[in-house]
Short mmCIF file of C-alpha atoms in Angstrom, two decimals:
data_model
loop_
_atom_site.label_atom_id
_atom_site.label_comp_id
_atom_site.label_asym_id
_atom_site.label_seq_id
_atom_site.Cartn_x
_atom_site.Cartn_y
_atom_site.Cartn_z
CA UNK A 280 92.29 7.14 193.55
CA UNK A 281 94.49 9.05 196.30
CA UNK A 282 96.32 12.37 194.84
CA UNK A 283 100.27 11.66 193.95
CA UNK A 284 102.72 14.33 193.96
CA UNK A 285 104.42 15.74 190.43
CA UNK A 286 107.19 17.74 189.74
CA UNK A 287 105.71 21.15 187.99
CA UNK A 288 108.47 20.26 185.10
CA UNK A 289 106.39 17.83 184.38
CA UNK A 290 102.40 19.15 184.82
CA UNK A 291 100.10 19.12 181.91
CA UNK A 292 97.38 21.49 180.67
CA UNK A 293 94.36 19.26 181.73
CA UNK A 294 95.51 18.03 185.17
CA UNK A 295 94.03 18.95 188.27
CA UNK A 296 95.94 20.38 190.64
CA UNK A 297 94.58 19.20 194.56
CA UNK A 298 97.12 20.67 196.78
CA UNK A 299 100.28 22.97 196.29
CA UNK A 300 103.53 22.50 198.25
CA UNK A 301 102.13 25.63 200.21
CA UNK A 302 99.52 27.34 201.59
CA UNK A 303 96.74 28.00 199.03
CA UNK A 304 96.99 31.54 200.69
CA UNK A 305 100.57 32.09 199.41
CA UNK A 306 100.04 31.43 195.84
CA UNK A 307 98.35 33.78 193.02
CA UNK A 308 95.59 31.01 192.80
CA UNK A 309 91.59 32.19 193.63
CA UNK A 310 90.48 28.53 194.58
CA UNK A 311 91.65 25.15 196.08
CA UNK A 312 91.59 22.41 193.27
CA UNK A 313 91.65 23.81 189.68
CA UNK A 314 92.13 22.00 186.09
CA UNK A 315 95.38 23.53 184.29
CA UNK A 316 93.50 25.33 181.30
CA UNK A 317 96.61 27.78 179.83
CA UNK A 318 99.93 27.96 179.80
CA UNK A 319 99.82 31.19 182.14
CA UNK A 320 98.51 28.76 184.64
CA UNK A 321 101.71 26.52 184.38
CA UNK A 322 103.84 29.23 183.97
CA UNK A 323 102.26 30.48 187.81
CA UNK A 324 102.66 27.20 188.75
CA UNK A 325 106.03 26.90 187.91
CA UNK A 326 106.75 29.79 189.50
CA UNK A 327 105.60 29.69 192.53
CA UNK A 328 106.08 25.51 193.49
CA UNK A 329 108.37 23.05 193.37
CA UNK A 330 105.84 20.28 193.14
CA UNK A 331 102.21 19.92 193.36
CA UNK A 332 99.52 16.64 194.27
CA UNK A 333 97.47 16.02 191.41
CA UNK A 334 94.23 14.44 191.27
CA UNK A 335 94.18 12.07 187.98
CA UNK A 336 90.36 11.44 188.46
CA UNK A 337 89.79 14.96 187.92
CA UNK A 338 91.65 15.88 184.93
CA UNK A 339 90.18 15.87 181.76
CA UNK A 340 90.67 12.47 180.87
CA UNK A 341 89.79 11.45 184.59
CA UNK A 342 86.71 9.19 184.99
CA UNK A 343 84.72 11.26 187.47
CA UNK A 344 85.22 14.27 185.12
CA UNK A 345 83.81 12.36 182.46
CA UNK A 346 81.25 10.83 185.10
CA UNK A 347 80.39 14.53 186.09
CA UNK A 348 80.48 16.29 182.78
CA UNK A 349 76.93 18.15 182.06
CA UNK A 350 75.50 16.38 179.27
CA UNK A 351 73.65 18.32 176.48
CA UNK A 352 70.25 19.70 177.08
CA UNK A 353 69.68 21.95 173.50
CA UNK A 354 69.93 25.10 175.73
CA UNK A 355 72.43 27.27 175.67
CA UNK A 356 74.47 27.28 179.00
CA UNK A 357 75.22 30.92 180.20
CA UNK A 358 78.44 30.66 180.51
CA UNK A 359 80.70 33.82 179.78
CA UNK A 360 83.00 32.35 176.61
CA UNK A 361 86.39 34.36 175.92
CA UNK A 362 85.39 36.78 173.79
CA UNK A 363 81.49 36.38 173.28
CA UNK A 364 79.04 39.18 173.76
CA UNK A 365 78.15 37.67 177.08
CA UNK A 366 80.23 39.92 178.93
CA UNK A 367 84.23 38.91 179.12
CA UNK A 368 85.23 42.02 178.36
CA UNK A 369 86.63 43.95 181.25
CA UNK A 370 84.51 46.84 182.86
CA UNK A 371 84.44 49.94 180.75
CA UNK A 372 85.16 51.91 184.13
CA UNK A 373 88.30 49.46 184.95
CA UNK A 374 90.90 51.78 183.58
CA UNK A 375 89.78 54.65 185.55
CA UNK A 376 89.82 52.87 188.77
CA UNK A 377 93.29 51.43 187.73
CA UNK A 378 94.49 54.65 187.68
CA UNK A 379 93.00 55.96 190.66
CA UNK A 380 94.04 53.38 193.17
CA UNK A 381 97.53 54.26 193.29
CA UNK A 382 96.63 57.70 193.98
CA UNK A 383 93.99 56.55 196.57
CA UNK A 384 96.18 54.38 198.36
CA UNK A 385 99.28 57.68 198.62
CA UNK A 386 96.41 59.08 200.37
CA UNK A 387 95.55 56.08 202.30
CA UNK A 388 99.03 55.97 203.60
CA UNK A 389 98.89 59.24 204.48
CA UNK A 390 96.60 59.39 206.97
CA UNK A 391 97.55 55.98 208.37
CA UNK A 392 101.39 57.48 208.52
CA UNK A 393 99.60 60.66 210.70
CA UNK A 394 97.72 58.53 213.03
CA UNK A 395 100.68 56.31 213.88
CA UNK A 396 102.48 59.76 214.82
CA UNK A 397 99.49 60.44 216.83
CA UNK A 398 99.26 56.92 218.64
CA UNK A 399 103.16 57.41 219.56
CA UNK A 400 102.29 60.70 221.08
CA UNK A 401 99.29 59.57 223.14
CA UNK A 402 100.95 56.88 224.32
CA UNK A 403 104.13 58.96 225.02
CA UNK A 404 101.86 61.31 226.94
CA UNK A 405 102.79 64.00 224.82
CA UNK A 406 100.94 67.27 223.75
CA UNK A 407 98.99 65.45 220.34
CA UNK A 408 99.63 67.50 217.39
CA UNK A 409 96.34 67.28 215.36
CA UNK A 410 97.14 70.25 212.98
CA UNK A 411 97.98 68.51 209.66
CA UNK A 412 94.59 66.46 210.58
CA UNK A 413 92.21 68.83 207.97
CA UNK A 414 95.37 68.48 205.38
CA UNK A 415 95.26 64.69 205.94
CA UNK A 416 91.41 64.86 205.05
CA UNK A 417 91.06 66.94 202.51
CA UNK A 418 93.18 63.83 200.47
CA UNK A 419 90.96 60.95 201.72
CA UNK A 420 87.75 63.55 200.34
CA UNK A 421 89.78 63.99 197.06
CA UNK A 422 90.08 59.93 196.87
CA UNK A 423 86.55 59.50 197.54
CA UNK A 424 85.51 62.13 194.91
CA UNK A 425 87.84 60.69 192.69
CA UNK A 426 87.21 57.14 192.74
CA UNK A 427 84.64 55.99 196.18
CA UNK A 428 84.26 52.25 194.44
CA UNK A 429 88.96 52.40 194.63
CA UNK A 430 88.59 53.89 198.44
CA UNK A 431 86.41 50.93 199.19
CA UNK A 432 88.23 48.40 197.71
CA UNK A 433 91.22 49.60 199.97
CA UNK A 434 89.21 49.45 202.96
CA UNK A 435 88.22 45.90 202.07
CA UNK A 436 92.23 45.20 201.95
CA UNK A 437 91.75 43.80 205.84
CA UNK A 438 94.10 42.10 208.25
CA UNK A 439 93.23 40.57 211.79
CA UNK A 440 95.59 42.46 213.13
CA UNK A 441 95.20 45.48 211.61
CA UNK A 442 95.68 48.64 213.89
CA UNK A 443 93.70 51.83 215.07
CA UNK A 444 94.98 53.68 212.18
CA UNK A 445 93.90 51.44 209.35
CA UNK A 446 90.37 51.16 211.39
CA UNK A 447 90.55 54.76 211.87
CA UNK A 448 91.57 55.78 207.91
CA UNK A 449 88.15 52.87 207.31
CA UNK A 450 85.99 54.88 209.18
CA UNK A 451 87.21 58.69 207.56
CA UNK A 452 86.45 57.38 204.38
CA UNK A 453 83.04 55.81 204.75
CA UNK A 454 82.01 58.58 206.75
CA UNK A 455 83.27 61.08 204.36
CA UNK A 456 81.31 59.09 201.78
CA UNK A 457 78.24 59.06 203.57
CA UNK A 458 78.44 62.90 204.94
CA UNK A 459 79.29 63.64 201.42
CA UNK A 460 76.09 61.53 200.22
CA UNK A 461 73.82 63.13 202.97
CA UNK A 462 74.94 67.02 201.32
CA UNK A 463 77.33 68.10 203.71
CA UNK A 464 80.10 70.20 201.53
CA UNK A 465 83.01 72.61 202.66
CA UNK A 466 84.63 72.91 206.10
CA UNK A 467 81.59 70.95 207.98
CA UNK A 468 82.56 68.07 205.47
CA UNK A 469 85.74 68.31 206.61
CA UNK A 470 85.02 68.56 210.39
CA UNK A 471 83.18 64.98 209.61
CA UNK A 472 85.84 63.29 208.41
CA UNK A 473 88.74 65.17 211.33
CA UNK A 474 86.22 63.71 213.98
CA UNK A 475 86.24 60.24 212.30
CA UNK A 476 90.03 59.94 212.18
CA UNK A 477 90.17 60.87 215.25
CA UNK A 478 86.99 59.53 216.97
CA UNK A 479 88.99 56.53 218.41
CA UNK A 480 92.04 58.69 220.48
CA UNK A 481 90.90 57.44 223.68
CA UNK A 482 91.83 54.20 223.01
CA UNK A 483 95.02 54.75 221.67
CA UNK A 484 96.37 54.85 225.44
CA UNK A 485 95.15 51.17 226.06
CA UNK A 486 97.10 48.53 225.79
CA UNK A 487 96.89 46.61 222.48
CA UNK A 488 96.33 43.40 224.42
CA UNK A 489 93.05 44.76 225.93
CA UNK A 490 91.94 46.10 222.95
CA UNK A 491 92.23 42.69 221.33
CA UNK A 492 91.35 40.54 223.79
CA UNK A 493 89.45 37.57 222.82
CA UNK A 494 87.96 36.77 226.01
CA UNK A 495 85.24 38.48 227.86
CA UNK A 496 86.16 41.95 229.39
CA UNK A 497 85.91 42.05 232.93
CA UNK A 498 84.02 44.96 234.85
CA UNK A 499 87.02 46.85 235.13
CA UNK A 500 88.26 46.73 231.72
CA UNK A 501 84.76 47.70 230.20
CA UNK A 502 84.87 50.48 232.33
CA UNK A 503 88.46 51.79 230.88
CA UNK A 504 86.74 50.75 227.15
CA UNK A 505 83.94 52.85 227.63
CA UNK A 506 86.12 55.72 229.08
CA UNK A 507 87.43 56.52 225.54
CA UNK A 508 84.86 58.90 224.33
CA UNK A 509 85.11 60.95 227.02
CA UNK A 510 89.15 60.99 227.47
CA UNK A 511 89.61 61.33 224.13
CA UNK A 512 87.50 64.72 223.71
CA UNK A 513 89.26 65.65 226.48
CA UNK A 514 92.18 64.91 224.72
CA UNK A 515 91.48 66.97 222.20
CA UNK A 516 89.72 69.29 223.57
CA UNK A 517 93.39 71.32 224.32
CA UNK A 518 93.83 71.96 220.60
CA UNK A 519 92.43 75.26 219.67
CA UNK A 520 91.88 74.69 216.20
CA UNK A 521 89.50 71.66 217.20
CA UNK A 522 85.76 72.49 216.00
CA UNK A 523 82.95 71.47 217.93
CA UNK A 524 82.19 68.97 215.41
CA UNK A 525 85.25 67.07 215.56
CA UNK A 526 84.39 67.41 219.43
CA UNK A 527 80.85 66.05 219.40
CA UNK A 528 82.14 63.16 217.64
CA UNK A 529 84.61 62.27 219.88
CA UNK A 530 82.71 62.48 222.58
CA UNK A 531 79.41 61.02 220.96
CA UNK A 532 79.79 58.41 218.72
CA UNK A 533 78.57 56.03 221.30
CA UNK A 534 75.80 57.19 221.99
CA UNK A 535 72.67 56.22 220.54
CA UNK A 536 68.95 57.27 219.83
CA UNK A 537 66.91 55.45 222.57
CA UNK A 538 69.30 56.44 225.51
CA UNK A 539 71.49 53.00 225.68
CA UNK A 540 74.50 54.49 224.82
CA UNK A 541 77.66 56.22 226.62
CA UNK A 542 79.15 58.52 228.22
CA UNK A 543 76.39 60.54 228.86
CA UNK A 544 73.00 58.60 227.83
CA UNK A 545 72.03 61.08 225.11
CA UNK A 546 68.70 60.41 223.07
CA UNK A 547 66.60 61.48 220.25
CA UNK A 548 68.26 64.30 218.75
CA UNK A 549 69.95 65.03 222.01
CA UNK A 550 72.74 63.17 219.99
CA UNK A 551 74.75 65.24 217.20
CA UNK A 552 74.04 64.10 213.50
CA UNK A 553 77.63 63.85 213.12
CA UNK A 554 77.97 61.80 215.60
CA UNK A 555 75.49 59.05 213.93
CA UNK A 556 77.26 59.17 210.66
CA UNK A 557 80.54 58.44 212.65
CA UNK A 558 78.97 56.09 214.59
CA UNK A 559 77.15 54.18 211.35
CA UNK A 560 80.69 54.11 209.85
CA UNK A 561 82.63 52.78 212.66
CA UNK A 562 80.10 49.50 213.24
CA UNK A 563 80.52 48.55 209.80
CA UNK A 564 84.26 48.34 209.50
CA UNK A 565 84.23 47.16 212.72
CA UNK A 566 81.73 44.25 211.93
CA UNK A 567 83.56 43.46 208.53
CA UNK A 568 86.71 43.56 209.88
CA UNK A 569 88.14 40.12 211.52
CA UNK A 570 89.48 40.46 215.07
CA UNK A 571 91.24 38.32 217.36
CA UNK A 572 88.08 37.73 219.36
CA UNK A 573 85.41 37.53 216.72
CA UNK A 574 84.97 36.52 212.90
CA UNK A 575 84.11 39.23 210.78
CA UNK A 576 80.86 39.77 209.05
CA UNK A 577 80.35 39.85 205.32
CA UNK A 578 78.97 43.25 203.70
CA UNK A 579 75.62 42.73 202.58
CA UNK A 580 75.55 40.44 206.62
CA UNK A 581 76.04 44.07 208.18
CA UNK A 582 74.04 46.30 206.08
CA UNK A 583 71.08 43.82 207.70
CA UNK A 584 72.60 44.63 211.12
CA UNK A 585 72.69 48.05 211.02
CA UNK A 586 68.56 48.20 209.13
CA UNK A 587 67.93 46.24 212.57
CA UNK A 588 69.25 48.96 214.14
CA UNK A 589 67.18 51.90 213.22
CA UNK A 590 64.59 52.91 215.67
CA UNK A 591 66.82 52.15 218.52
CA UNK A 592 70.37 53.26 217.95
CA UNK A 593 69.53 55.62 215.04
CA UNK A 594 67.05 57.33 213.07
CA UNK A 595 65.52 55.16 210.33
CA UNK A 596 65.85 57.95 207.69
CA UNK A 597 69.68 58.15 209.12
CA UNK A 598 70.04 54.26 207.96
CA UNK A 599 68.26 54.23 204.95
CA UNK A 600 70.57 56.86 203.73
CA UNK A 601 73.34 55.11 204.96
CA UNK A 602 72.17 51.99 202.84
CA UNK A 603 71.41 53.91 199.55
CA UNK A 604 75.43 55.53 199.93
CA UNK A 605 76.93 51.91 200.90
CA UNK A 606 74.75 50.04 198.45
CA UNK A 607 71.93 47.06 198.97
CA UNK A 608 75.15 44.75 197.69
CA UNK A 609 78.25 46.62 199.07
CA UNK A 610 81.84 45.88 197.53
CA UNK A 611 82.84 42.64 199.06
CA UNK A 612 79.76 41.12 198.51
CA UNK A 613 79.28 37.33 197.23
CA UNK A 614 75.96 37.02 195.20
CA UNK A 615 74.39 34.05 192.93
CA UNK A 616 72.64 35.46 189.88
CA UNK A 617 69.58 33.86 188.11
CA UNK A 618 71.62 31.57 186.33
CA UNK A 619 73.65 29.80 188.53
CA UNK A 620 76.61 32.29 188.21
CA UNK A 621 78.53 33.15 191.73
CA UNK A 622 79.95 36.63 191.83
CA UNK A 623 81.29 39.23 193.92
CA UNK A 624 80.44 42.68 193.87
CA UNK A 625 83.45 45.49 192.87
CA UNK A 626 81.78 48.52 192.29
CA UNK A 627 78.37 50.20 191.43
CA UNK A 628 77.16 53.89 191.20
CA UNK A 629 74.34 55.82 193.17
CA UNK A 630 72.28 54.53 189.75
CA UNK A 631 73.05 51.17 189.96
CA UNK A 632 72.74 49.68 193.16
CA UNK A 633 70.56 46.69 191.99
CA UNK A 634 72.59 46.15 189.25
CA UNK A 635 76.48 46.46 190.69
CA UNK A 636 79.66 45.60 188.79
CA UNK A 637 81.27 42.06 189.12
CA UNK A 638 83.60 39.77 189.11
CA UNK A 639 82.60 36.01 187.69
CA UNK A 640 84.11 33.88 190.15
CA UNK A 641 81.77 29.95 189.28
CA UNK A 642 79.96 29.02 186.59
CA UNK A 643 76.59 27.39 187.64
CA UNK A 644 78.07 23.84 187.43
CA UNK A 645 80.70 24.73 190.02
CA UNK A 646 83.39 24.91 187.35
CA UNK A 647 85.84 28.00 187.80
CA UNK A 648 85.88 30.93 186.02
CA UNK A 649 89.76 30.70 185.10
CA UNK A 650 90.41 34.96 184.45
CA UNK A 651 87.93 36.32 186.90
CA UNK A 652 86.19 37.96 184.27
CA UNK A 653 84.25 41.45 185.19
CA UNK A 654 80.76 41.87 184.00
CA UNK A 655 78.97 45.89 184.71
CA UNK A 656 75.42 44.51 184.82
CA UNK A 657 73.60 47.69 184.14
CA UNK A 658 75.05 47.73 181.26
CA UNK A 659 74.01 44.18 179.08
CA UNK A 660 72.14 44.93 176.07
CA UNK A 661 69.44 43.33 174.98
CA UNK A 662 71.56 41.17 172.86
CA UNK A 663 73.15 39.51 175.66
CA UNK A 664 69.92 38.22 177.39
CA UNK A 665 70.14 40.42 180.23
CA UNK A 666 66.73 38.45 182.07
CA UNK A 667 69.61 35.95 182.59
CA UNK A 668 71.93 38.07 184.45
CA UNK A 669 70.27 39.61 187.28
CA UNK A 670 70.82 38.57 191.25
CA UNK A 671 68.97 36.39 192.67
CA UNK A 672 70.38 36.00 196.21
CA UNK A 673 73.38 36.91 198.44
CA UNK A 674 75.08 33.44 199.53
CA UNK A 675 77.62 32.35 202.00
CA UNK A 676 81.16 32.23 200.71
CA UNK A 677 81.87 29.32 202.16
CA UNK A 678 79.39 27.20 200.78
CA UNK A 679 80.47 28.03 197.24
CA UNK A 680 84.63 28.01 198.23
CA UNK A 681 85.00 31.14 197.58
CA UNK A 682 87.74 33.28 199.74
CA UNK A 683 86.40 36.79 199.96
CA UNK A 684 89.67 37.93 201.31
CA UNK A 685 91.53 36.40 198.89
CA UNK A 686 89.19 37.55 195.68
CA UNK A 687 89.76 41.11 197.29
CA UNK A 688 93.52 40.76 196.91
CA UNK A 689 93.84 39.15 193.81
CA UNK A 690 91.42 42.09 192.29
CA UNK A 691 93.24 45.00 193.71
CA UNK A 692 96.34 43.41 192.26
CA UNK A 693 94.98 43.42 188.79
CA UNK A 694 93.81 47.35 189.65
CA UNK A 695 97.42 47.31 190.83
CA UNK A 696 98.67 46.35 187.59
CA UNK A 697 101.87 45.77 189.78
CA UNK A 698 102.07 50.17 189.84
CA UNK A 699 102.32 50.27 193.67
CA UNK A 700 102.84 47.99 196.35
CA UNK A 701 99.87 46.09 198.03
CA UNK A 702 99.38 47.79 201.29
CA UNK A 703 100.05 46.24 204.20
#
């Protein structure tokens, strides 16, 4: 039976919505296709559409639901129930990170707000004022003390076309993370993450229509790509109050272990330390990050990029670290636990990186988990059958249905709590 259109005046808890009047991307809705289960969902619906195509096969008096309905096996289904011990409640930790990603993202937009002065002065061919750079820094090293799993989600918060400074603010704060991680404290901490905002000046005098284009660079423009490094420590290197740190990673952040790097074709430990953790930073926003001439990566997809990696771009011991600070499931990530569950990954701790907090996004039978509940898996008691909530794989998005980007939003809006605007 084809889908017919209804006015949402007159939908029904029970239906199943197919389509909205438009895009599934500007609605508050998780998924495409979803029973109406509570009147918050009509009220949404209502909201945001004048009419939606229902499927009346689907709803709960629909013959393929009925056709489709797991039948009783006298086991208990591990499903999450409103309520239960299973785990609905929300994560103890949620409240803090509520509170700390509005403060997060004031420094967020701080530093993007300081690099777009910057880009307008390189570009402008003006003398770059980098002196409120350590200022900027010190606030994206209070977020991450404050709250690394809220400074991640707001990295996560991508856009195809976002700019230098939101891929330069990315990089600060996972390389602050991982200096910070690695034992680095005080002014060389600081150096790290002035060298990471800034390790991408060079290319703020290309044009944005090399930097995103989707076909294949000729000679010539490679050559003006793989100039940055060099022009932008050159750049820089006018400011007095520029340390050699910030300097080498300017210069170096291309470079790599077995010599196949630029400008200069460093290896071993020819190349600066700082430089690596830079350099580790910058390839995984850049490989999670959808541009216009490549789909992005998903987390857990570029953690196994970068382990590839070691031995010939960096040290092993260099990744290994970088993989215990970012976490064997980083926050983005879309795993299947041991009973059928799909989740994603919000948040874990350097003690719990086997056993991360979620988000229930499908129960095993495909159905929807309606409120996104959160489950901290490190902490189910004994009570709650915890041999049946462990992960058993990381899976493709896709083939479950699940938006990534969209999950992303939807959670940082809850964080929100509607306090601050979503960046943009």
């Amino acid at each position: 039976m084809p889908t017919k259109p209804v006015d949402v005046q007159d939908l029904k808890l029970g239906m199943y919505v197919a389509k909205l009047d438009r895009p599934w991307t500007n609605s508050p809705f998780l998924f495409q296709g979803f029973r109406i289960e509570n009147e918050d969902e009509l009220g949404q619906l209502r909201q945001h559409c004048r009419y939606v195509y229902i499927d009346p096969e689907l709803g709960y008096d629909g013959p393929r639901f009925e056709r489709n309905k797991p039948k009783p096996s006298g086991k208990t289904e591990p499903r999450v129930a409103t309520g239960s011990k299973t785990g609905e409640e929300l994560l103890p930790r949620e409240p803090e990170l509520r509170q700390a990603i509005p403060q997060v993202y004031q420094y967020r937009r701080q530093a993007i707000g300081f690099l777009d002065n910057v880009l307008k002065q390189v570009r402008a061919d003006q003398s770059v004022n980098t002196g409120a750079a350590g200022h900027v820094v010190e606030g994206l090293l209070r977020s991450v003390q404050l709250n690394l799993n809220a400074s991640m989600w707001l990295n996560n918060l991508k856009r195809r076309h976002e700019h230098s400074a939101t891929h330069c603010t990315n990089v600060a704060v996972v390389a602050l993370a991982f200096a910070h991680h690695l034992g680095y404290t005080g002014q060389k901490l600081i150096d790290v993450g002035i060298g990471a905002l800034l390790h991408d000046i060079g290319l703020m005098r290309l044009p944005t229509e090399l930097l995103d284009k989707p076909e294949k660079l000729s000679a010539e423009e490679e050559r003006e790509m793989r100039e940055h490094p060099e022009s932008g420590s050159r750049l820089i290197a006018r400011r007095d109050e520029v340390s050699s740190t910030v300097l080498n990673i300017i210069r170096y952040h291309h470079e790599r272990v077995d010599g196949s790097g630029y400008p200069d074709g460093l290896s071993g430990k020819q190349v600066p330390e700082e430089a690596m953790i830079v350099a580790l930073a910058d390839i995984y926003d850049a490989m999670t990050t959808e541009r216009p001439y490549k789909t992005p990566a998903s987390p857990h997809g570029s953690m196994n990029i970068i382990r590839q990696l070691a031995d010939s771009h960096f040290p092993p011991s260099l990744v290994q670290a970088f993989m215990s600070c970012i976490g064997i499931y980083p926050i983005g990530t879309v795993v299947q636990l041991n009973n059928g569950v799909v989740a994603l990954v919000v948040g874990h701790t350097r003690r719990t990186r086997l056993r991360p907090e979620i988000m229930l996004l499908k129960h095993r039978d495909g159905q929807v988990f309606r409120t996104q509940p959160l489950l901290d898996l490190d902490k189910i008691g004994s009570d709650r059958n915890p041999e049946q909530w462990q992960i058993l794989r990381v899976v493709n998005p896709k083939d479950f249905g699940v938006d990534v980007a969209r999950a992303t939003e939807i959670y940082v809006d809850r964080l929100y709590a509607k306090a601050v605007e979503r960046p943009s």
